[in-house]
PDB file of C-alpha atoms in Angstrom:
ATOM      1  CA  MET L  57      -7.446 -10.431  63.438  1.00  0.00           C
ATOM      2  CA  SER L  58      -4.908  -7.677  63.921  1.00  0.00           C
ATOM      3  CA  THR L  59      -2.321  -6.963  61.232  1.00  0.00           C
ATOM      4  CA  PRO L  60       1.310  -7.354  62.342  1.00  0.00           C
ATOM      5  CA  PRO L  61       3.356  -4.149  62.204  1.00  0.00           C
ATOM      6  CA  ALA L  62       5.437  -3.579  59.094  1.00  0.00           C
ATOM      7  CA  PRO L  63       9.205  -3.927  59.553  1.00  0.00           C
ATOM      8  CA  SER L  64      11.023  -0.636  60.036  1.00  0.00           C
ATOM      9  CA  GLY L  65      14.182  -1.624  58.136  1.00  0.00           C
ATOM     10  CA  PRO L  66      14.787  -1.926  54.396  1.00  0.00           C
ATOM     11  CA  VAL L  67      12.222  -3.981  52.497  1.00  0.00           C
ATOM     12  CA  LEU L  68      13.697  -6.963  50.632  1.00  0.00           C
ATOM     13  CA  PRO L  69      12.064  -9.343  48.153  1.00  0.00           C
ATOM     14  CA  LEU L  70      10.360 -12.257  49.862  1.00  0.00           C
ATOM     15  CA  ASP L  71      12.892 -14.713  48.423  1.00  0.00           C
ATOM     16  CA  GLU L  72      15.889 -12.609  49.506  1.00  0.00           C
ATOM     17  CA  ASP L  73      17.898 -13.661  52.534  1.00  0.00           C
ATOM     18  CA  PRO L  74      18.908 -10.522  54.484  1.00  0.00           C
ATOM     19  CA  ALA L  75      21.937 -12.327  55.911  1.00  0.00           C
ATOM     20  CA  ALA L  76      23.178 -13.146  52.414  1.00  0.00           C
ATOM     21  CA  VAL L  77      22.696  -9.523  51.333  1.00  0.00           C
ATOM     22  CA  LEU L  78      24.705  -8.280  54.292  1.00  0.00           C
ATOM     23  CA  GLU L  79      27.450 -10.825  53.670  1.00  0.00           C
ATOM     24  CA  ALA L  80      27.732  -9.685  50.056  1.00  0.00           C
ATOM     25  CA  ALA L  81      27.866  -6.072  51.239  1.00  0.00           C
ATOM     26  CA  THR L  82      30.802  -6.988  53.484  1.00  0.00           C
ATOM     27  CA  TRP L  83      32.708  -8.286  50.465  1.00  0.00           C
ATOM     28  CA  ALA L  84      31.732  -5.226  48.454  1.00  0.00           C
ATOM     29  CA  MET L  85      33.230  -3.055  51.186  1.00  0.00           C
ATOM     30  CA  ALA L  86      36.398  -5.162  51.072  1.00  0.00           C
ATOM     31  CA  ALA L  87      36.545  -4.641  47.295  1.00  0.00           C
ATOM     32  CA  MET L  88      36.171  -0.888  47.709  1.00  0.00           C
ATOM     33  CA  VAL L  89      38.808  -0.566  50.442  1.00  0.00           C
ATOM     34  CA  GLY L  90      41.210  -2.832  48.559  1.00  0.00           C
ATOM     35  CA  THR L  91      40.788  -0.733  45.439  1.00  0.00           C
ATOM     36  CA  LEU L  92      41.341   2.512  47.336  1.00  0.00           C
ATOM     37  CA  HIS L  93      44.409   1.010  49.015  1.00  0.00           C
ATOM     38  CA  ASP L  94      45.938  -0.074  45.705  1.00  0.00           C
ATOM     39  CA  ALA L  95      45.155   3.325  44.192  1.00  0.00           C
ATOM     40  CA  LEU L  96      47.428   4.984  46.762  1.00  0.00           C
ATOM     41  CA  THR L  97      50.402   3.825  44.700  1.00  0.00           C
ATOM     42  CA  ALA L  98      48.980   3.387  41.177  1.00  0.00           C
ATOM     43  CA  PRO L  99      46.487   5.197  38.922  1.00  0.00           C
ATOM     44  CA  LEU L 100      42.903   4.194  39.665  1.00  0.00           C
ATOM     45  CA  THR L 101      42.257   3.268  36.030  1.00  0.00           C
ATOM     46  CA  GLU L 102      45.108   0.758  36.172  1.00  0.00           C
ATOM     47  CA  VAL L 103      43.908  -0.629  39.502  1.00  0.00           C
ATOM     48  CA  LEU L 104      40.394  -1.196  38.152  1.00  0.00           C
ATOM     49  CA  ALA L 105      41.718  -2.885  35.019  1.00  0.00           C
ATOM     50  CA  ALA L 106      44.184  -5.087  36.919  1.00  0.00           C
ATOM     51  CA  ASP L 107      41.527  -7.022  38.863  1.00  0.00           C
ATOM     52  CA  PRO L 108      38.412  -7.332  36.695  1.00  0.00           C
ATOM     53  CA  ARG L 109      36.564  -9.660  39.075  1.00  0.00           C
ATOM     54  CA  ARG L 110      36.995  -7.254  41.982  1.00  0.00           C
ATOM     55  CA  THR L 111      35.979  -4.396  39.712  1.00  0.00           C
ATOM     56  CA  ALA L 112      32.857  -6.362  38.719  1.00  0.00           C
ATOM     57  CA  VAL L 113      31.866  -6.342  42.400  1.00  0.00           C
ATOM     58  CA  LEU L 114      32.263  -2.559  42.427  1.00  0.00           C
ATOM     59  CA  GLU L 115      30.068  -2.347  39.324  1.00  0.00           C
ATOM     60  CA  GLU L 116      27.310  -4.304  41.027  1.00  0.00           C
ATOM     61  CA  ALA L 117      27.623  -2.065  44.093  1.00  0.00           C
ATOM     62  CA  GLY L 118      27.193   1.057  41.962  1.00  0.00           C
ATOM     63  CA  LEU L 119      30.745   2.287  42.536  1.00  0.00           C
ATOM     64  CA  VAL L 120      31.853   1.810  38.921  1.00  0.00           C
ATOM     65  CA  ARG L 121      29.930   2.043  35.662  1.00  0.00           C
ATOM     66  CA  ARG L 122      30.914   1.274  32.089  1.00  0.00           C
ATOM     67  CA  GLU L 123      30.746   3.790  29.274  1.00  0.00           C
ATOM     68  CA  GLY L 124      31.749   1.809  26.229  1.00  0.00           C
ATOM     69  CA  ALA L 125      35.179   0.394  26.956  1.00  0.00           C
ATOM     70  CA  ALA L 126      35.840   2.897  29.743  1.00  0.00           C
ATOM     71  CA  LEU L 127      35.346   2.315  33.466  1.00  0.00           C
ATOM     72  CA  VAL L 128      33.935   5.403  35.201  1.00  0.00           C
ATOM     73  CA  PRO L 129      34.372   5.429  39.018  1.00  0.00           C
ATOM     74  CA  HIS L 130      31.865   6.912  41.413  1.00  0.00           C
ATOM     75  CA  PRO L 131      33.149  10.174  43.008  1.00  0.00           C
ATOM     76  CA  SER L 132      33.592   8.361  46.331  1.00  0.00           C
ATOM     77  CA  LEU L 133      36.418   6.384  44.719  1.00  0.00           C
ATOM     78  CA  VAL L 134      38.192   9.580  43.645  1.00  0.00           C
ATOM     79  CA  PRO L 135      39.395  11.513  46.724  1.00  0.00           C
ATOM     80  CA  PRO L 136      40.554  15.084  46.015  1.00  0.00           C
ATOM     81  CA  ASP L 137      44.173  14.441  46.979  1.00  0.00           C
ATOM     82  CA  GLY L 138      46.607  11.813  48.209  1.00  0.00           C
ATOM     83  CA  PRO L 139      46.422  12.607  51.942  1.00  0.00           C
ATOM     84  CA  THR L 140      42.622  12.475  51.837  1.00  0.00           C
ATOM     85  CA  ALA L 141      42.770   9.152  49.995  1.00  0.00           C
ATOM     86  CA  ARG L 142      45.092   7.690  52.624  1.00  0.00           C
ATOM     87  CA  SER L 143      42.857   8.933  55.453  1.00  0.00           C
ATOM     88  CA  ALA L 144      39.834   7.331  53.777  1.00  0.00           C
ATOM     89  CA  VAL L 145      41.611   3.975  53.584  1.00  0.00           C
ATOM     90  CA  GLU L 146      42.717   4.207  57.225  1.00  0.00           C
ATOM     91  CA  ALA L 147      39.175   5.066  58.364  1.00  0.00           C
ATOM     92  CA  ARG L 148      37.598   2.133  56.499  1.00  0.00           C
ATOM     93  CA  LEU L 149      40.232  -0.321  57.706  1.00  0.00           C
ATOM     94  CA  SER L 150      39.640   0.806  61.283  1.00  0.00           C
ATOM     95  CA  SER L 151      35.885   0.324  60.875  1.00  0.00           C
ATOM     96  CA  MET L 152      36.316  -3.147  59.364  1.00  0.00           C
ATOM     97  CA  ARG L 153      38.717  -4.300  62.079  1.00  0.00           C
ATOM     98  CA  GLN L 154      36.348  -3.038  64.771  1.00  0.00           C
ATOM     99  CA  ALA L 155      33.468  -4.857  63.104  1.00  0.00           C
ATOM    100  CA  LEU L 156      35.499  -8.071  63.084  1.00  0.00           C
ATOM    101  CA  THR L 157      36.178  -7.635  66.791  1.00  0.00           C
ATOM    102  CA  ALA L 158      32.450  -7.219  67.404  1.00  0.00           C
ATOM    103  CA  ALA L 159      31.604 -10.253  65.258  1.00  0.00           C
ATOM    104  CA  THR L 160      33.949 -12.547  67.188  1.00  0.00           C
ATOM    105  CA  GLY L 161      32.529 -11.456  70.521  1.00  0.00           C
ATOM    106  CA  GLU L 162      35.814 -10.002  71.693  1.00  0.00           C
ATOM    107  CA  SER L 163      35.964  -7.464  74.486  1.00  0.00           C
ATOM    108  CA  SER L 164      34.024  -4.244  74.030  1.00  0.00           C
ATOM    109  CA  GLY L 165      36.132  -2.508  76.654  1.00  0.00           C
ATOM    110  CA  GLY L 166      36.517   0.679  74.639  1.00  0.00           C
ATOM    111  CA  TRP L 167      39.578   1.861  72.787  1.00  0.00           C
ATOM    112  CA  ALA L 168      41.932   0.296  75.331  1.00  0.00           C
ATOM    113  CA  ALA L 169      40.766  -3.156  74.226  1.00  0.00           C
ATOM    114  CA  LEU L 170      41.534  -2.569  70.535  1.00  0.00           C
ATOM    115  CA  ASP L 171      44.865  -3.588  69.062  1.00  0.00           C
ATOM    116  CA  ASP L 172      47.544  -1.222  67.830  1.00  0.00           C
ATOM    117  CA  ARG L 173      46.551  -1.614  64.180  1.00  0.00           C
ATOM    118  CA  VAL L 174      43.053  -0.280  64.887  1.00  0.00           C
ATOM    119  CA  LEU L 175      44.419   2.610  66.948  1.00  0.00           C
ATOM    120  CA  LEU L 176      46.834   3.530  64.165  1.00  0.00           C
ATOM    121  CA  HIS L 177      44.222   3.257  61.408  1.00  0.00           C
ATOM    122  CA  GLN L 178      41.661   5.275  63.342  1.00  0.00           C
ATOM    123  CA  GLY L 179      44.190   7.856  64.471  1.00  0.00           C
ATOM    124  CA  ARG L 180      45.730   8.371  61.053  1.00  0.00           C
ATOM    125  CA  ALA L 181      42.267   8.774  59.558  1.00  0.00           C
ATOM    126  CA  SER L 182      41.736  11.791  61.834  1.00  0.00           C
ATOM    127  CA  ALA L 183      44.432  13.677  59.935  1.00  0.00           C
ATOM    128  CA  ALA L 184      41.731  14.466  57.373  1.00  0.00           C
ATOM    129  CA  VAL L 185      39.773  16.326  60.065  1.00  0.00           C
ATOM    130  CA  GLY L 186      42.909  18.242  61.028  1.00  0.00           C
ATOM    131  CA  ARG L 187      43.473  19.292  57.445  1.00  0.00           C
ATOM    132  CA  ALA L 188      39.820  20.334  57.103  1.00  0.00           C
ATOM    133  CA  LEU L 189      40.097  22.403  60.273  1.00  0.00           C
ATOM    134  CA  GLY L 190      43.224  24.134  59.048  1.00  0.00           C
ATOM    135  CA  SER L 191      42.206  24.810  55.456  1.00  0.00           C
ATOM    136  CA  ARG L 192      38.430  25.166  55.550  1.00  0.00           C
ATOM    137  CA  ILE L 193      36.971  25.617  59.041  1.00  0.00           C
ATOM    138  CA  VAL L 194      39.352  27.961  60.868  1.00  0.00           C
ATOM    139  CA  PRO L 195      39.268  30.596  58.080  1.00  0.00           C
ATOM    140  CA  GLN L 196      35.488  30.817  58.563  1.00  0.00           C
ATOM    141  CA  LEU L 197      35.649  31.352  62.340  1.00  0.00           C
ATOM    142  CA  PRO L 198      36.016  35.091  63.029  1.00  0.00           C
ATOM    143  CA  GLY L 199      39.374  36.039  64.509  1.00  0.00           C
ATOM    144  CA  LEU L 200      40.715  32.509  64.867  1.00  0.00           C
ATOM    145  CA  GLY L 201      42.900  32.413  61.768  1.00  0.00           C
ATOM    146  CA  ASP L 202      44.752  35.569  62.826  1.00  0.00           C
ATOM    147  CA  ARG L 203      45.278  34.223  66.354  1.00  0.00           C
ATOM    148  CA  LEU L 204      46.765  30.950  65.117  1.00  0.00           C
ATOM    149  CA  ALA L 205      48.893  32.626  62.432  1.00  0.00           C
ATOM    150  CA  GLY L 206      50.665  34.791  64.993  1.00  0.00           C
ATOM    151  CA  ASP L 207      53.125  33.923  67.732  1.00  0.00           C
ATOM    152  CA  GLY L 208      51.625  32.374  70.849  1.00  0.00           C
ATOM    153  CA  GLY L 209      48.669  30.606  69.235  1.00  0.00           C
ATOM    154  CA  ARG L 210      47.675  27.519  71.206  1.00  0.00           C
ATOM    155  CA  ILE L 211      45.527  24.508  70.308  1.00  0.00           C
ATOM    156  CA  LEU L 212      44.214  21.707  72.536  1.00  0.00           C
ATOM    157  CA  ASP L 213      43.640  18.337  70.850  1.00  0.00           C
ATOM    158  CA  VAL L 214      41.400  16.259  73.115  1.00  0.00           C
ATOM    159  CA  GLY L 215      41.778  12.487  72.717  1.00  0.00           C
ATOM    160  CA  THR L 216      44.844  12.920  70.566  1.00  0.00           C
ATOM    161  CA  GLY L 217      45.292   9.178  69.949  1.00  0.00           C
ATOM    162  CA  VAL L 218      48.324   8.722  67.703  1.00  0.00           C
ATOM    163  CA  ALA L 219      48.619  12.505  67.224  1.00  0.00           C
ATOM    164  CA  ALA L 220      47.733  12.551  63.519  1.00  0.00           C
ATOM    165  CA  LEU L 221      45.264  15.401  63.929  1.00  0.00           C
ATOM    166  CA  ALA L 222      47.686  17.290  66.177  1.00  0.00           C
ATOM    167  CA  LEU L 223      50.393  17.007  63.520  1.00  0.00           C
ATOM    168  CA  ALA L 224      47.996  18.154  60.790  1.00  0.00           C
ATOM    169  CA  LEU L 225      47.133  21.256  62.828  1.00  0.00           C
ATOM    170  CA  ALA L 226      50.791  21.952  63.585  1.00  0.00           C
ATOM    171  CA  GLU L 227      51.511  21.782  59.842  1.00  0.00           C
ATOM    172  CA  ALA L 228      48.576  24.078  59.030  1.00  0.00           C
ATOM    173  CA  PHE L 229      49.658  26.693  61.588  1.00  0.00           C
ATOM    174  CA  PRO L 230      53.474  26.829  61.631  1.00  0.00           C
ATOM    175  CA  ARG L 231      53.642  29.305  64.521  1.00  0.00           C
ATOM    176  CA  ALA L 232      51.109  27.625  66.806  1.00  0.00           C
ATOM    177  CA  ARG L 233      51.722  25.068  69.511  1.00  0.00           C
ATOM    178  CA  VAL L 234      49.487  22.021  69.936  1.00  0.00           C
ATOM    179  CA  THR L 235      48.872  20.114  73.163  1.00  0.00           C
ATOM    180  CA  GLY L 236      47.499  16.599  72.685  1.00  0.00           C
ATOM    181  CA  ILE L 237      45.922  14.832  75.652  1.00  0.00           C
ATOM    182  CA  ASP L 238      44.775  11.238  76.008  1.00  0.00           C
ATOM    183  CA  VAL L 239      44.053   8.819  78.846  1.00  0.00           C
ATOM    184  CA  LEU L 240      45.502   5.816  77.024  1.00  0.00           C
ATOM    185  CA  GLU L 241      49.260   5.487  77.507  1.00  0.00           C
ATOM    186  CA  ARG L 242      49.522   2.911  74.735  1.00  0.00           C
ATOM    187  CA  ALA L 243      48.052   5.405  72.266  1.00  0.00           C
ATOM    188  CA  LEU L 244      50.528   8.022  73.436  1.00  0.00           C
ATOM    189  CA  ASP L 245      53.375   5.552  72.888  1.00  0.00           C
ATOM    190  CA  LEU L 246      52.175   5.108  69.314  1.00  0.00           C
ATOM    191  CA  ALA L 247      51.870   8.889  69.006  1.00  0.00           C
ATOM    192  CA  ARG L 248      55.505   9.332  70.034  1.00  0.00           C
ATOM    193  CA  GLY L 249      56.462   6.977  67.231  1.00  0.00           C
ATOM    194  CA  GLU L 250      54.412   9.027  64.765  1.00  0.00           C
ATOM    195  CA  LEU L 251      56.047  12.262  65.980  1.00  0.00           C
ATOM    196  CA  ALA L 252      59.478  10.718  65.534  1.00  0.00           C
ATOM    197  CA  GLN L 253      58.704  10.207  61.836  1.00  0.00           C
ATOM    198  CA  ALA L 254      57.354  13.737  61.300  1.00  0.00           C
ATOM    199  CA  SER L 255      59.448  16.738  60.342  1.00  0.00           C
ATOM    200  CA  PRO L 256      61.190  18.139  63.452  1.00  0.00           C
ATOM    201  CA  GLY L 257      59.889  21.651  62.834  1.00  0.00           C
ATOM    202  CA  THR L 258      56.351  20.333  63.125  1.00  0.00           C
ATOM    203  CA  ALA L 259      56.766  17.622  65.758  1.00  0.00           C
ATOM    204  CA  ASP L 260      58.659  19.969  68.101  1.00  0.00           C
ATOM    205  CA  ARG L 261      55.510  22.088  68.447  1.00  0.00           C
ATOM    206  CA  VAL L 262      53.351  19.150  69.577  1.00  0.00           C
ATOM    207  CA  THR L 263      53.284  18.274  73.283  1.00  0.00           C
ATOM    208  CA  LEU L 264      51.729  15.004  74.450  1.00  0.00           C
ATOM    209  CA  LEU L 265      50.215  14.620  77.924  1.00  0.00           C
ATOM    210  CA  ARG L 266      48.482  11.737  79.632  1.00  0.00           C
ATOM    211  CA  ARG L 267      45.412  13.407  81.035  1.00  0.00           C
ATOM    212  CA  ASP L 268      41.679  12.881  81.383  1.00  0.00           C
ATOM    213  CA  VAL L 269      39.857  15.692  79.614  1.00  0.00           C
ATOM    214  CA  ALA L 270      37.636  16.058  82.696  1.00  0.00           C
ATOM    215  CA  ASP L 271      40.774  17.105  84.618  1.00  0.00           C
ATOM    216  CA  THR L 272      41.498  20.074  82.339  1.00  0.00           C
ATOM    217  CA  SER L 273      42.299  23.007  84.616  1.00  0.00           C
ATOM    218  CA  GLU L 274      43.846  25.725  82.412  1.00  0.00           C
ATOM    219  CA  GLN L 275      42.067  29.056  82.341  1.00  0.00           C
ATOM    220  CA  SER L 276      41.901  31.160  79.161  1.00  0.00           C
ATOM    221  CA  ALA L 277      44.783  29.199  77.636  1.00  0.00           C
ATOM    222  CA  TYR L 278      43.743  27.972  74.178  1.00  0.00           C
ATOM    223  CA  ASP L 279      42.605  29.703  71.010  1.00  0.00           C
ATOM    224  CA  LEU L 280      41.162  26.465  69.589  1.00  0.00           C
ATOM    225  CA  VAL L 281      39.929  23.328  71.331  1.00  0.00           C
ATOM    226  CA  TRP L 282      39.177  20.215  69.272  1.00  0.00           C
ATOM    227  CA  LEU L 283      36.648  17.871  70.908  1.00  0.00           C
ATOM    228  CA  PRO L 284      35.938  14.489  69.268  1.00  0.00           C
ATOM    229  CA  ALA L 285      32.558  14.017  70.941  1.00  0.00           C
ATOM    230  CA  PRO L 286      31.750  10.565  69.450  1.00  0.00           C
ATOM    231  CA  PHE L 287      34.801   9.101  71.220  1.00  0.00           C
ATOM    232  CA  LEU L 288      33.831  10.365  74.694  1.00  0.00           C
ATOM    233  CA  SER L 289      31.032   9.108  76.906  1.00  0.00           C
ATOM    234  CA  GLU L 290      28.127  11.374  77.737  1.00  0.00           C
ATOM    235  CA  ALA L 291      29.262  11.463  81.369  1.00  0.00           C
ATOM    236  CA  VAL L 292      32.745  12.609  80.356  1.00  0.00           C
ATOM    237  CA  LEU L 293      31.330  15.231  78.001  1.00  0.00           C
ATOM    238  CA  GLU L 294      29.072  16.524  80.741  1.00  0.00           C
ATOM    239  CA  SER L 295      31.929  16.996  83.201  1.00  0.00           C
ATOM    240  CA  ALA L 296      34.529  18.145  80.669  1.00  0.00           C
ATOM    241  CA  LEU L 297      32.661  20.770  78.663  1.00  0.00           C
ATOM    242  CA  PRO L 298      32.558  23.481  81.372  1.00  0.00           C
ATOM    243  CA  ARG L 299      36.314  23.052  81.877  1.00  0.00           C
ATOM    244  CA  LEU L 300      37.010  23.206  78.162  1.00  0.00           C
ATOM    245  CA  VAL L 301      34.965  26.386  77.816  1.00  0.00           C
ATOM    246  CA  ASP L 302      36.987  27.919  80.660  1.00  0.00           C
ATOM    247  CA  ALA L 303      40.198  26.788  78.941  1.00  0.00           C
ATOM    248  CA  LEU L 304      39.345  28.880  75.873  1.00  0.00           C
ATOM    249  CA  VAL L 305      40.583  32.449  75.669  1.00  0.00           C
ATOM    250  CA  PRO L 306      37.700  34.910  75.248  1.00  0.00           C
ATOM    251  CA  GLY L 307      37.016  34.932  71.532  1.00  0.00           C
ATOM    252  CA  GLY L 308      38.468  31.433  71.179  1.00  0.00           C
ATOM    253  CA  TRP L 309      36.606  28.583  69.504  1.00  0.00           C
ATOM    254  CA  LEU L 310      35.675  25.049  70.467  1.00  0.00           C
ATOM    255  CA  VAL L 311      35.063  22.729  67.511  1.00  0.00           C
ATOM    256  CA  ALA L 312      33.372  19.399  68.199  1.00  0.00           C
ATOM    257  CA  GLY L 313      32.945  16.419  65.936  1.00  0.00           C
ATOM    258  CA  ALA L 314      29.415  15.026  65.803  1.00  0.00           C
ATOM    259  CA  GLY L 315      27.433  12.491  63.856  1.00  0.00           C
ATOM    260  CA  SER L 316      25.478  13.436  60.769  1.00  0.00           C
ATOM    261  CA  PRO L 317      21.701  13.152  61.225  1.00  0.00           C
ATOM    262  CA  SER L 318      20.771  10.238  58.975  1.00  0.00           C
ATOM    263  CA  PRO L 319      17.344   9.189  57.723  1.00  0.00           C
ATOM    264  CA  ASP L 320      18.638   5.604  57.473  1.00  0.00           C
ATOM    265  CA  GLY L 321      17.633   3.571  60.497  1.00  0.00           C
ATOM    266  CA  LEU L 322      20.339   0.960  59.973  1.00  0.00           C
ATOM    267  CA  ARG L 323      23.103   3.560  59.993  1.00  0.00           C
ATOM    268  CA  ARG L 324      21.665   5.196  63.102  1.00  0.00           C
ATOM    269  CA  ALA L 325      21.514   1.847  64.910  1.00  0.00           C
ATOM    270  CA  VAL L 326      25.067   0.939  63.878  1.00  0.00           C
ATOM    271  CA  GLY L 327      26.317   4.330  65.039  1.00  0.00           C
ATOM    272  CA  ARG L 328      24.702   3.937  68.460  1.00  0.00           C
ATOM    273  CA  TRP L 329      26.055   0.382  68.857  1.00  0.00           C
ATOM    274  CA  ASN L 330      29.569   1.335  67.812  1.00  0.00           C
ATOM    275  CA  ALA L 331      29.578   4.331  70.143  1.00  0.00           C
ATOM    276  CA  ALA L 332      28.415   2.180  73.060  1.00  0.00           C
ATOM    277  CA  ARG L 333      31.054  -0.509  72.385  1.00  0.00           C
ATOM    278  CA  ASN L 334      33.839   2.060  72.382  1.00  0.00           C
ATOM    279  CA  GLY L 335      32.582   3.955  75.407  1.00  0.00           C
ATOM    280  CA  GLY L 336      31.573   6.966  73.305  1.00  0.00           C
ATOM    281  CA  SER L 337      28.465   9.035  72.724  1.00  0.00           C
ATOM    282  CA  ALA L 338      26.029   9.232  69.835  1.00  0.00           C
ATOM    283  CA  HIS L 339      25.551  13.022  69.705  1.00  0.00           C
ATOM    284  CA  ASP L 340      24.402  14.194  66.307  1.00  0.00           C
ATOM    285  CA  ALA L 341      25.030  17.725  65.052  1.00  0.00           C
ATOM    286  CA  ASP L 342      21.667  19.039  66.301  1.00  0.00           C
ATOM    287  CA  ARG L 343      22.252  17.830  69.830  1.00  0.00           C
ATOM    288  CA  MET L 344      25.883  18.970  69.845  1.00  0.00           C
ATOM    289  CA  ALA L 345      24.866  22.469  68.780  1.00  0.00           C
ATOM    290  CA  ALA L 346      22.311  22.603  71.598  1.00  0.00           C
ATOM    291  CA  VAL L 347      24.890  21.392  74.143  1.00  0.00           C
ATOM    292  CA  LEU L 348      27.460  24.019  73.121  1.00  0.00           C
ATOM    293  CA  THR L 349      24.838  26.754  73.283  1.00  0.00           C
ATOM    294  CA  ALA L 350      23.742  25.595  76.737  1.00  0.00           C
ATOM    295  CA  ARG L 351      27.379  25.838  77.882  1.00  0.00           C
ATOM    296  CA  GLY L 352      27.537  29.502  77.004  1.00  0.00           C
ATOM    297  CA  LEU L 353      29.215  29.356  73.605  1.00  0.00           C
ATOM    298  CA  ARG L 354      27.905  31.739  70.983  1.00  0.00           C
ATOM    299  CA  ASP L 355      27.746  32.035  67.202  1.00  0.00           C
ATOM    300  CA  VAL L 356      27.368  28.249  66.944  1.00  0.00           C
ATOM    301  CA  ARG L 357      28.045  27.047  63.401  1.00  0.00           C
ATOM    302  CA  ARG L 358      27.929  23.700  61.585  1.00  0.00           C
ATOM    303  CA  PHE L 359      30.270  22.439  58.901  1.00  0.00           C
ATOM    304  CA  PRO L 360      29.493  19.225  56.998  1.00  0.00           C
ATOM    305  CA  THR L 361      32.533  17.224  55.937  1.00  0.00           C
ATOM    306  CA  VAL L 362      31.670  14.581  53.338  1.00  0.00           C
ATOM    307  CA  PRO L 363      28.217  13.204  52.420  1.00  0.00           C
ATOM    308  CA  GLY L 364      27.079  11.025  55.303  1.00  0.00           C
ATOM    309  CA  GLY L 365      30.226  11.854  57.265  1.00  0.00           C
ATOM    310  CA  PRO L 366      30.710  13.713  60.546  1.00  0.00           C
ATOM    311  CA  VAL L 367      29.597  17.297  61.027  1.00  0.00           C
ATOM    312  CA  LEU L 368      31.886  19.754  62.816  1.00  0.00           C
ATOM    313  CA  VAL L 369      30.056  22.042  65.229  1.00  0.00           C
ATOM    314  CA  ALA L 370      31.858  25.213  66.360  1.00  0.00           C
ATOM    315  CA  GLY L 371      31.079  27.683  69.112  1.00  0.00           C
ATOM    316  CA  CYS L 372      32.870  30.812  70.331  1.00  0.00           C
ATOM    317  CA  ARG L 373      33.548  31.802  73.951  1.00  0.00           C
ATOM    318  CA  PRO L 374      32.130  35.307  74.214  1.00  0.00           C
ATOM    319  CA  ARG L 375      34.340  38.193  75.182  1.00  0.00           C
ATOM    320  CA  PRO L 376      33.442  40.015  78.396  1.00  0.00           C
ATOM    321  CA  ASN L 377      31.346  43.141  77.935  1.00  0.00           C
TER     322      ASN L 377
END
């Protein structure tokens, strides 16, 4: 008699119900996000002490441990600064709302089918990427920091959404101008509301356009192009990348977001499903680097963000000989 193949997923005790484990994990995620949300306006130590039953869930999940009478949070509960903390909350809320939509069998018609709260949460979360680009990535890309620090620097933000990333880049480079493009008019309406609440000196340097990235036609116009690859289908990426390369000035850089290669099969499967539901792609950093190289970009570099988070892949348009 042949032996049945072993399951490829995590191995659970024979008396453990996988559905019950996943349900408990959902509540653990809710406890974590709720704690992070409350900690935006109060010290984390006070937040943990204020709701001991919720904190007990975090203990069981390995996010808090006790040392005597003290509660010691895992580093993932202690973002480096307030803006990063807010972006983390927005990102998790977006993920949870999308998961609820999937669970109820609601439309998977891409971002256009998601409600305004999801668009705002997801968009505001992208501000963290904008800040990382401005403070950590651009300084490591030869020549780019000087271009964006001077007059005439130009940035293209593909799939701008609610313009949070565009605003973060405009703040990081006070003399640069940012063009944000998106196909979804409703997202651009939300973006206009976000710009109206930003400081005029920053918002005035952000231009919003309704445009499909595959229709990009500028030649040698931008010093930096941001490409959120997971939010674009493979067909769109295929048609848009040559145009985006042409839109870079020689010596300019394209930076693409990509998934982090994960050894965890569950995370890989969830990433592929989520990308398919939202009309996106599941490019990981290895594949993204190969795609940029194949499109003629040089000096391709990779920049991890947070453990298990997206990887930013950058490539430079070569100067003519």
